[in-house]
């Protein structure tokens, strides 16, 4: 099977903060091991030299990635590679990709992977646009472009049952019949971030929590900041907060300055330490290994989180709000609705060794089926 994997890298200078790139870096070699001939079209190559590389230009903004697919470049790439399957990791680009295949005279299956949903649903079924995609009211246009992409795909892959439910509901509301196109294929865990729970020592009365998510406003960072203050004040807890971006470009700051503001606020909070892996996965692993538990993001539209999986594969219990995919995936004893419940859970993790070790093993076990080989097999089954 000749697979052309179209990958949009949002921040090529900070690859460790780009979950889509990490996904491809794990998956493409595993697909190759399974017999596929894979070309990754991306601004940067994946690490395995067996995976072919077709260099592309990184879009300057998240909206260009959705509304400016670059037809001329697509047609040339398709004519050159003549794939049997094209993977569109930017769903909104699928209609342009369909048109490019027609122009190039190539009959290939289009598989769209929904790494990101520009919407979510409340518990009462209300569709809410993701504020990250709604600058100047663009959210409705992004939603319709996403729906058009779903319609143009032959196969649609999502991370989780929550994502499948939301994608199906959004498609129905925009007049798109998904038929039997939808498949659940979770992302692979990072093989560099796996630790046997037998090697884990429980905390002895004081625990260190880690928050390893982007500090955008739409990730619920203000809500996390309030909880962080409560935890370090009322629980035997210290927190490490990851600075995943470092110094961002002026263009990105103008579009959304919230990460810089939140980072400054968290840096002045007693009991909170700001840390950076500087793009080094070994350093990142050491930071995770130095913590006792993780904290999930407070993003309402969370259909999946690689950072949560990173913690769990390292045997770190993850606590999180009872919402979206988090409520589907995280053990119910570690979910909370209020700050008070979060404090109680962290106190127990810090002081009850048996409780801690049980959840360390459950965290690790929740990622056992996410090895690259297992995920690649599911991926190939979905796109055949």
Coordinates of C-alpha atoms in Angstrom, one line a residue:
X1 CA 0.0 0.0 0.0
X2 CA 1.4 3.4 -1.1
X3 CA 0.5 5.9 1.6
X4 CA 0.9 9.7 1.3
X5 CA 0.7 11.2 4.8
X6 CA 0.0 14.9 4.7
X7 CA 1.1 16.5 7.9
X8 CA 0.6 20.1 9.0
X9 CA 3.3 21.0 11.6
X10 CA 2.1 24.0 13.5
X11 CA 5.4 24.8 15.2
X12 CA 8.4 23.3 13.5
X13 CA 10.8 25.0 16.0
X14 CA 9.1 23.3 18.9
X15 CA 8.4 19.8 17.6
X16 CA 8.1 18.3 21.1
X17 CA 5.0 20.5 21.6
X18 CA 3.4 19.3 18.3
X19 CA 1.3 16.2 19.1
X20 CA 0.5 15.6 15.4
X21 CA 4.2 15.4 14.6
X22 CA 4.9 13.1 17.5
X23 CA 2.0 10.9 16.3
X24 CA 3.5 10.7 12.8
X25 CA 7.0 10.0 14.2
X26 CA 5.6 7.0 16.1
X27 CA 3.1 5.8 13.5
X28 CA 4.9 6.1 10.2
X29 CA 7.7 3.7 11.1
X30 CA 5.1 1.2 12.5
X31 CA 3.1 1.4 9.3
X32 CA 6.4 0.7 7.4
X33 CA 7.1 -2.3 9.7
X34 CA 3.6 -3.5 8.7
X35 CA 4.4 -3.4 5.0
X36 CA 3.1 0.0 3.9
X37 CA 5.3 2.3 1.7
X38 CA 4.9 5.6 3.5
X39 CA 5.7 9.2 2.4
X40 CA 5.3 11.9 4.9
X41 CA 4.7 15.3 3.3
X42 CA 5.6 17.8 6.0
X43 CA 7.9 20.8 6.8
X44 CA 10.2 18.4 8.7
X45 CA 10.9 14.6 8.2
X46 CA 10.1 12.0 10.8
X47 CA 13.1 10.3 12.5
X48 CA 13.0 7.0 10.7
X49 CA 15.0 7.1 7.4
X50 CA 12.8 4.3 5.9
X51 CA 9.9 6.7 5.7
X52 CA 10.1 8.8 2.6
X53 CA 10.0 12.6 3.0
X54 CA 8.4 15.2 0.7
X55 CA 9.1 18.7 2.0
X56 CA 6.2 21.2 2.3
X57 CA 5.9 24.7 3.6
X58 CA 4.4 25.2 7.0
X59 CA 1.3 27.5 7.0
X60 CA 2.0 30.7 8.9
X61 CA -1.3 30.6 10.9
X62 CA -3.9 28.0 12.0
X63 CA -6.4 29.6 9.6
X64 CA -4.1 29.2 6.6
X65 CA -3.8 25.6 7.4
X66 CA -7.5 25.3 7.1
X67 CA -8.4 27.6 4.2
X68 CA -5.2 27.7 2.0
X69 CA -4.4 24.0 1.2
X70 CA -2.1 25.0 -1.8
X71 CA -3.7 23.2 -4.8
X72 CA -0.7 23.6 -7.1
X73 CA 1.6 21.9 -4.6
X74 CA -1.0 19.2 -3.9
X75 CA -1.4 18.3 -7.6
X76 CA 2.4 18.2 -8.1
X77 CA 2.9 16.0 -5.0
X78 CA 0.2 13.6 -6.1
X79 CA 1.5 13.3 -9.6
X80 CA 5.0 12.6 -8.3
X81 CA 4.1 10.1 -5.6
X82 CA 0.9 8.5 -7.2
X83 CA -0.4 7.2 -3.8
X84 CA -3.1 4.6 -3.2
X85 CA -4.2 6.2 0.0
X86 CA -3.8 9.9 1.0
X87 CA -4.1 10.7 4.7
X88 CA -5.4 14.2 5.4
X89 CA -4.5 15.2 8.9
X90 CA -6.2 18.6 8.3
X91 CA -9.8 17.6 7.6
X92 CA -10.7 21.0 6.1
X93 CA -8.2 20.3 3.3
X94 CA -10.0 17.1 2.1
X95 CA -12.2 18.8 -0.6
X96 CA -9.1 20.5 -2.1
X97 CA -7.4 17.1 -1.9
X98 CA -10.3 15.4 -3.7
X99 CA -10.1 18.1 -6.5
X100 CA -6.3 17.7 -6.7
X101 CA -6.6 13.9 -7.2
X102 CA -9.1 14.5 -10.0
X103 CA -6.8 17.1 -11.6
X104 CA -3.7 14.8 -11.3
X105 CA -5.7 11.8 -12.7
X106 CA -4.9 9.6 -9.6
X107 CA -7.6 7.4 -8.0
X108 CA -6.7 7.3 -4.4
X109 CA -8.7 6.7 -1.2
X110 CA -8.8 9.8 1.1
X111 CA -8.5 9.0 4.8
X112 CA -9.1 12.0 7.2
X113 CA -7.7 11.9 10.7
X114 CA -9.6 14.2 13.1
X115 CA -6.6 15.1 15.3
X116 CA -8.6 18.2 16.4
X117 CA -12.3 19.0 16.6
X118 CA -13.2 22.7 16.1
X119 CA -16.4 22.1 18.3
X120 CA -17.7 20.2 21.3
X121 CA -21.0 19.3 22.7
X122 CA -22.3 20.0 26.2
X123 CA -24.0 17.3 28.4
X124 CA -27.3 18.6 27.1
X125 CA -26.4 18.3 23.4
X126 CA -25.6 21.9 22.7
X127 CA -22.9 22.3 20.0
X128 CA -20.3 24.8 21.0
X129 CA -17.6 26.2 18.7
X130 CA -14.1 26.0 19.9
X131 CA -13.0 29.5 20.8
X132 CA -9.5 28.8 19.5
X133 CA -11.0 28.7 16.0
X134 CA -13.5 31.5 16.4
X135 CA -11.4 34.7 16.1
X136 CA -13.5 37.4 14.4
X137 CA -16.4 35.0 14.2
X138 CA -14.5 32.5 12.0
X139 CA -15.7 29.5 14.1
X140 CA -18.9 28.8 12.0
X141 CA -16.9 28.9 8.8
X142 CA -14.3 26.5 10.3
X143 CA -17.1 24.2 11.3
X144 CA -18.6 24.2 7.8
X145 CA -15.2 23.6 6.3
X146 CA -14.7 20.7 8.7
X147 CA -18.1 19.2 7.6
X148 CA -17.1 19.7 3.9
X149 CA -13.9 17.8 4.7
X150 CA -15.9 14.9 6.3
X151 CA -18.0 14.7 3.2
X152 CA -14.9 14.5 0.9
X153 CA -13.3 11.7 2.9
X154 CA -13.6 7.9 2.1
X155 CA -12.5 7.1 5.7
X156 CA -12.7 9.2 8.8
X157 CA -10.5 8.3 11.8
X158 CA -11.0 9.7 15.3
X159 CA -9.2 9.1 18.6
X160 CA -12.0 8.1 21.0
X161 CA -15.6 7.2 21.5
X162 CA -16.2 10.7 22.6
X163 CA -14.7 12.1 19.4
X164 CA -16.8 9.6 17.3
X165 CA -20.0 10.7 19.0
X166 CA -19.3 14.4 18.6
X167 CA -18.1 14.0 15.0
X168 CA -21.2 12.0 14.1
X169 CA -23.5 14.6 15.7
X170 CA -21.8 17.6 14.0
X171 CA -21.9 15.8 10.7
X172 CA -25.7 15.2 11.1
X173 CA -26.3 18.8 11.9
X174 CA -24.5 20.0 8.8
X175 CA -26.2 17.5 6.5
X176 CA -23.3 15.1 6.1
X177 CA -24.0 11.3 6.1
X178 CA -20.9 9.5 7.5
X179 CA -22.4 6.1 6.7
X180 CA -19.8 3.4 7.6
X181 CA -16.8 5.7 7.1
X182 CA -16.0 6.4 10.8
X183 CA -13.4 4.4 12.7
X184 CA -11.9 4.8 16.1
X185 CA -8.1 4.6 16.0
X186 CA -6.4 6.1 19.1
X187 CA -2.9 7.6 18.9
X188 CA 0.2 5.6 19.8
X189 CA 2.0 6.2 23.0
X190 CA 5.5 7.5 22.8
X191 CA 7.8 4.5 23.2
X192 CA 10.4 6.7 24.9
X193 CA 7.9 7.5 27.7
X194 CA 7.0 4.1 29.1
X195 CA 7.8 3.0 32.6
X196 CA 6.9 -0.3 34.4
X197 CA 4.7 0.5 37.5
X198 CA 6.8 -2.0 39.4
X199 CA 9.6 0.6 39.4
X200 CA 7.4 3.4 40.9
X201 CA 7.8 4.5 44.5
X202 CA 4.7 6.1 46.0
X203 CA 4.9 9.5 47.6
X204 CA 5.5 9.7 51.3
X205 CA 3.1 12.3 52.5
X206 CA 3.8 14.9 49.9
X207 CA 3.3 14.6 46.1
X208 CA 4.5 16.5 43.1
X209 CA 1.9 17.0 40.3
X210 CA 2.7 17.9 36.7
X211 CA 0.6 20.0 34.3
X212 CA 2.0 19.3 30.8
X213 CA -0.5 21.0 28.5
X214 CA -0.5 24.1 26.3
X215 CA -1.3 27.3 28.3
X216 CA -3.8 28.7 25.8
X217 CA -6.9 30.3 27.3
X218 CA -9.1 27.7 25.5
X219 CA -7.4 24.9 27.4
X220 CA -9.0 26.2 30.6
X221 CA -5.8 27.5 31.9
X222 CA -7.5 30.1 34.1
X223 CA -9.5 27.3 35.7
X224 CA -6.3 25.3 36.2
X225 CA -4.6 28.3 37.8
X226 CA -7.3 28.7 40.4
X227 CA -7.1 25.0 41.2
X228 CA -3.3 25.2 41.3
X229 CA -3.5 27.9 44.0
X230 CA -5.9 25.8 46.0
X231 CA -3.9 22.6 45.7
X232 CA -0.6 24.1 46.9
X233 CA -2.4 25.9 49.7
X234 CA -4.6 23.1 51.0
X235 CA -3.0 19.8 50.0
X236 CA 0.5 18.3 50.6
X237 CA 1.3 19.1 46.9
X238 CA 3.8 21.0 44.8
X239 CA 3.2 21.5 41.1
X240 CA 5.4 21.6 38.0
X241 CA 4.0 23.4 35.1
X242 CA 5.5 22.8 31.6
X243 CA 6.3 25.7 29.4
X244 CA 5.8 23.9 26.1
X245 CA 6.4 26.9 23.8
X246 CA 9.3 28.9 25.0
X247 CA 9.6 32.1 23.0
X248 CA 6.8 32.3 20.4
X249 CA 6.9 34.4 17.3
X250 CA 5.3 37.9 17.4
X251 CA 2.7 36.7 14.9
X252 CA 1.5 33.9 17.1
X253 CA 1.5 36.2 20.2
X254 CA -0.7 38.7 18.3
X255 CA -3.2 36.0 17.4
X256 CA -3.4 34.7 21.0
X257 CA -1.3 36.2 23.8
X258 CA -2.9 34.1 26.5
X259 CA 0.0 31.6 27.0
X260 CA 2.4 34.3 28.0
X261 CA -0.1 35.9 30.4
X262 CA -0.9 32.6 32.1
X263 CA 2.7 31.6 32.3
X264 CA 3.6 34.9 34.0
X265 CA 0.7 34.4 36.5
X266 CA 1.7 30.8 37.3
X267 CA 5.4 31.7 37.7
X268 CA 4.5 34.0 40.6
X269 CA 2.5 31.4 42.5
X270 CA 4.2 29.9 45.5
X271 CA 4.5 26.1 45.3
X272 CA 4.5 26.2 41.5
X273 CA 7.6 25.6 39.4
X274 CA 7.9 26.4 35.7
X275 CA 9.9 23.8 33.8
X276 CA 10.9 23.3 30.1
X277 CA 12.1 20.2 28.4
X278 CA 13.8 22.4 25.8
X279 CA 12.6 20.1 23.1
X280 CA 14.5 17.1 24.6
X281 CA 12.4 13.9 25.1
X282 CA 15.0 12.6 27.6
X283 CA 14.6 15.7 29.7
X284 CA 10.8 15.5 29.3
X285 CA 10.9 11.9 30.5
X286 CA 13.0 12.9 33.5
X287 CA 10.5 15.6 34.4
X288 CA 7.6 13.1 34.3
X289 CA 9.6 10.6 36.3
X290 CA 10.2 13.2 38.9
X291 CA 6.4 13.7 39.4
X292 CA 3.8 11.6 41.2
X293 CA 0.7 12.4 39.3
X294 CA -0.6 14.4 36.3
X295 CA -3.4 16.9 35.9
X296 CA -5.6 16.8 32.8
X297 CA -6.5 20.0 30.9
X298 CA -9.7 21.8 31.6
X299 CA -10.6 22.1 27.9
X300 CA -14.3 21.3 27.3
X301 CA -13.7 20.1 23.8
X302 CA -11.0 17.6 24.7
X303 CA -11.5 14.5 22.5
X304 CA -8.0 13.1 23.4
X305 CA -4.8 14.3 24.9
X306 CA -1.3 13.0 24.2
X307 CA 0.0 14.7 27.3
X308 CA -2.4 12.7 29.5
X309 CA -1.2 9.5 27.7
X310 CA 2.4 10.5 28.3
X311 CA 1.8 10.6 32.1
X312 CA -0.2 7.4 32.2
X313 CA 2.4 5.4 30.1
X314 CA 4.9 6.5 32.7
X315 CA 2.7 5.1 35.5
X316 CA 1.5 8.5 36.7
X317 CA -2.1 8.6 37.9
X318 CA -3.9 11.5 36.1
X319 CA -6.6 13.5 37.8
X320 CA -9.0 15.5 35.7
X321 CA -12.4 17.2 35.4
X322 CA -15.4 15.1 34.6
X323 CA -15.8 16.2 31.0
X324 CA -15.5 15.0 27.4
X325 CA -13.0 12.2 26.6
X326 CA -11.4 12.6 30.1
X327 CA -14.6 11.2 31.7
X328 CA -14.4 8.3 29.2
X329 CA -10.8 7.5 29.8
X330 CA -9.6 8.5 33.3
X331 CA -10.5 6.2 36.2
X332 CA -13.7 7.4 37.9
X333 CA -11.9 7.6 41.3
X334 CA -9.6 10.3 39.9
X335 CA -12.3 12.5 38.3
X336 CA -13.6 15.6 40.0
X337 CA -16.3 18.3 39.6
X338 CA -15.1 20.7 42.2
X339 CA -11.8 22.0 43.6
X340 CA -12.7 20.5 46.9
X341 CA -12.9 17.0 45.3
X342 CA -9.6 17.6 43.5
X343 CA -7.9 18.5 46.8
X344 CA -9.3 15.3 48.4
X345 CA -8.1 13.1 45.5
X346 CA -4.6 14.6 45.6
X347 CA -4.4 14.3 49.4
X348 CA -5.2 10.6 49.1
X349 CA -2.6 10.1 46.3
X350 CA 0.0 11.8 48.5
X351 CA -0.7 9.9 51.7
X352 CA -2.3 6.5 50.8
X353 CA 0.4 4.4 49.2
X354 CA -1.9 1.5 48.4
X355 CA -4.4 3.8 46.6
X356 CA -1.5 5.5 44.8
X357 CA 0.0 2.2 43.5
X358 CA -3.3 0.8 42.4
X359 CA -3.9 3.9 40.3
X360 CA -0.3 3.9 39.0
X361 CA -0.9 0.4 37.6
X362 CA -4.3 1.3 36.2
X363 CA -2.8 4.4 34.5
X364 CA -0.1 2.3 32.8
X365 CA -2.6 -0.4 31.9
X366 CA -4.9 2.2 30.2
X367 CA -2.1 2.7 27.6
X368 CA -1.2 -1.0 27.0
X369 CA -3.1 -1.2 23.7
X370 CA -1.5 2.0 22.4
X371 CA 1.9 0.5 21.2
X372 CA 2.8 1.8 17.8
X373 CA 2.5 -1.7 16.3
X374 CA -1.0 -2.3 17.6
X375 CA -2.2 1.2 16.5
X376 CA -0.6 0.7 13.1
X377 CA -2.5 -2.5 12.6
X378 CA -5.8 -0.7 13.5
X379 CA -4.9 2.2 11.3
X380 CA -4.2 0.0 8.2
X381 CA -7.4 -2.0 8.9
X382 CA -9.4 1.3 8.9
X383 CA -7.9 2.7 5.7
X384 CA -7.9 -0.4 3.5

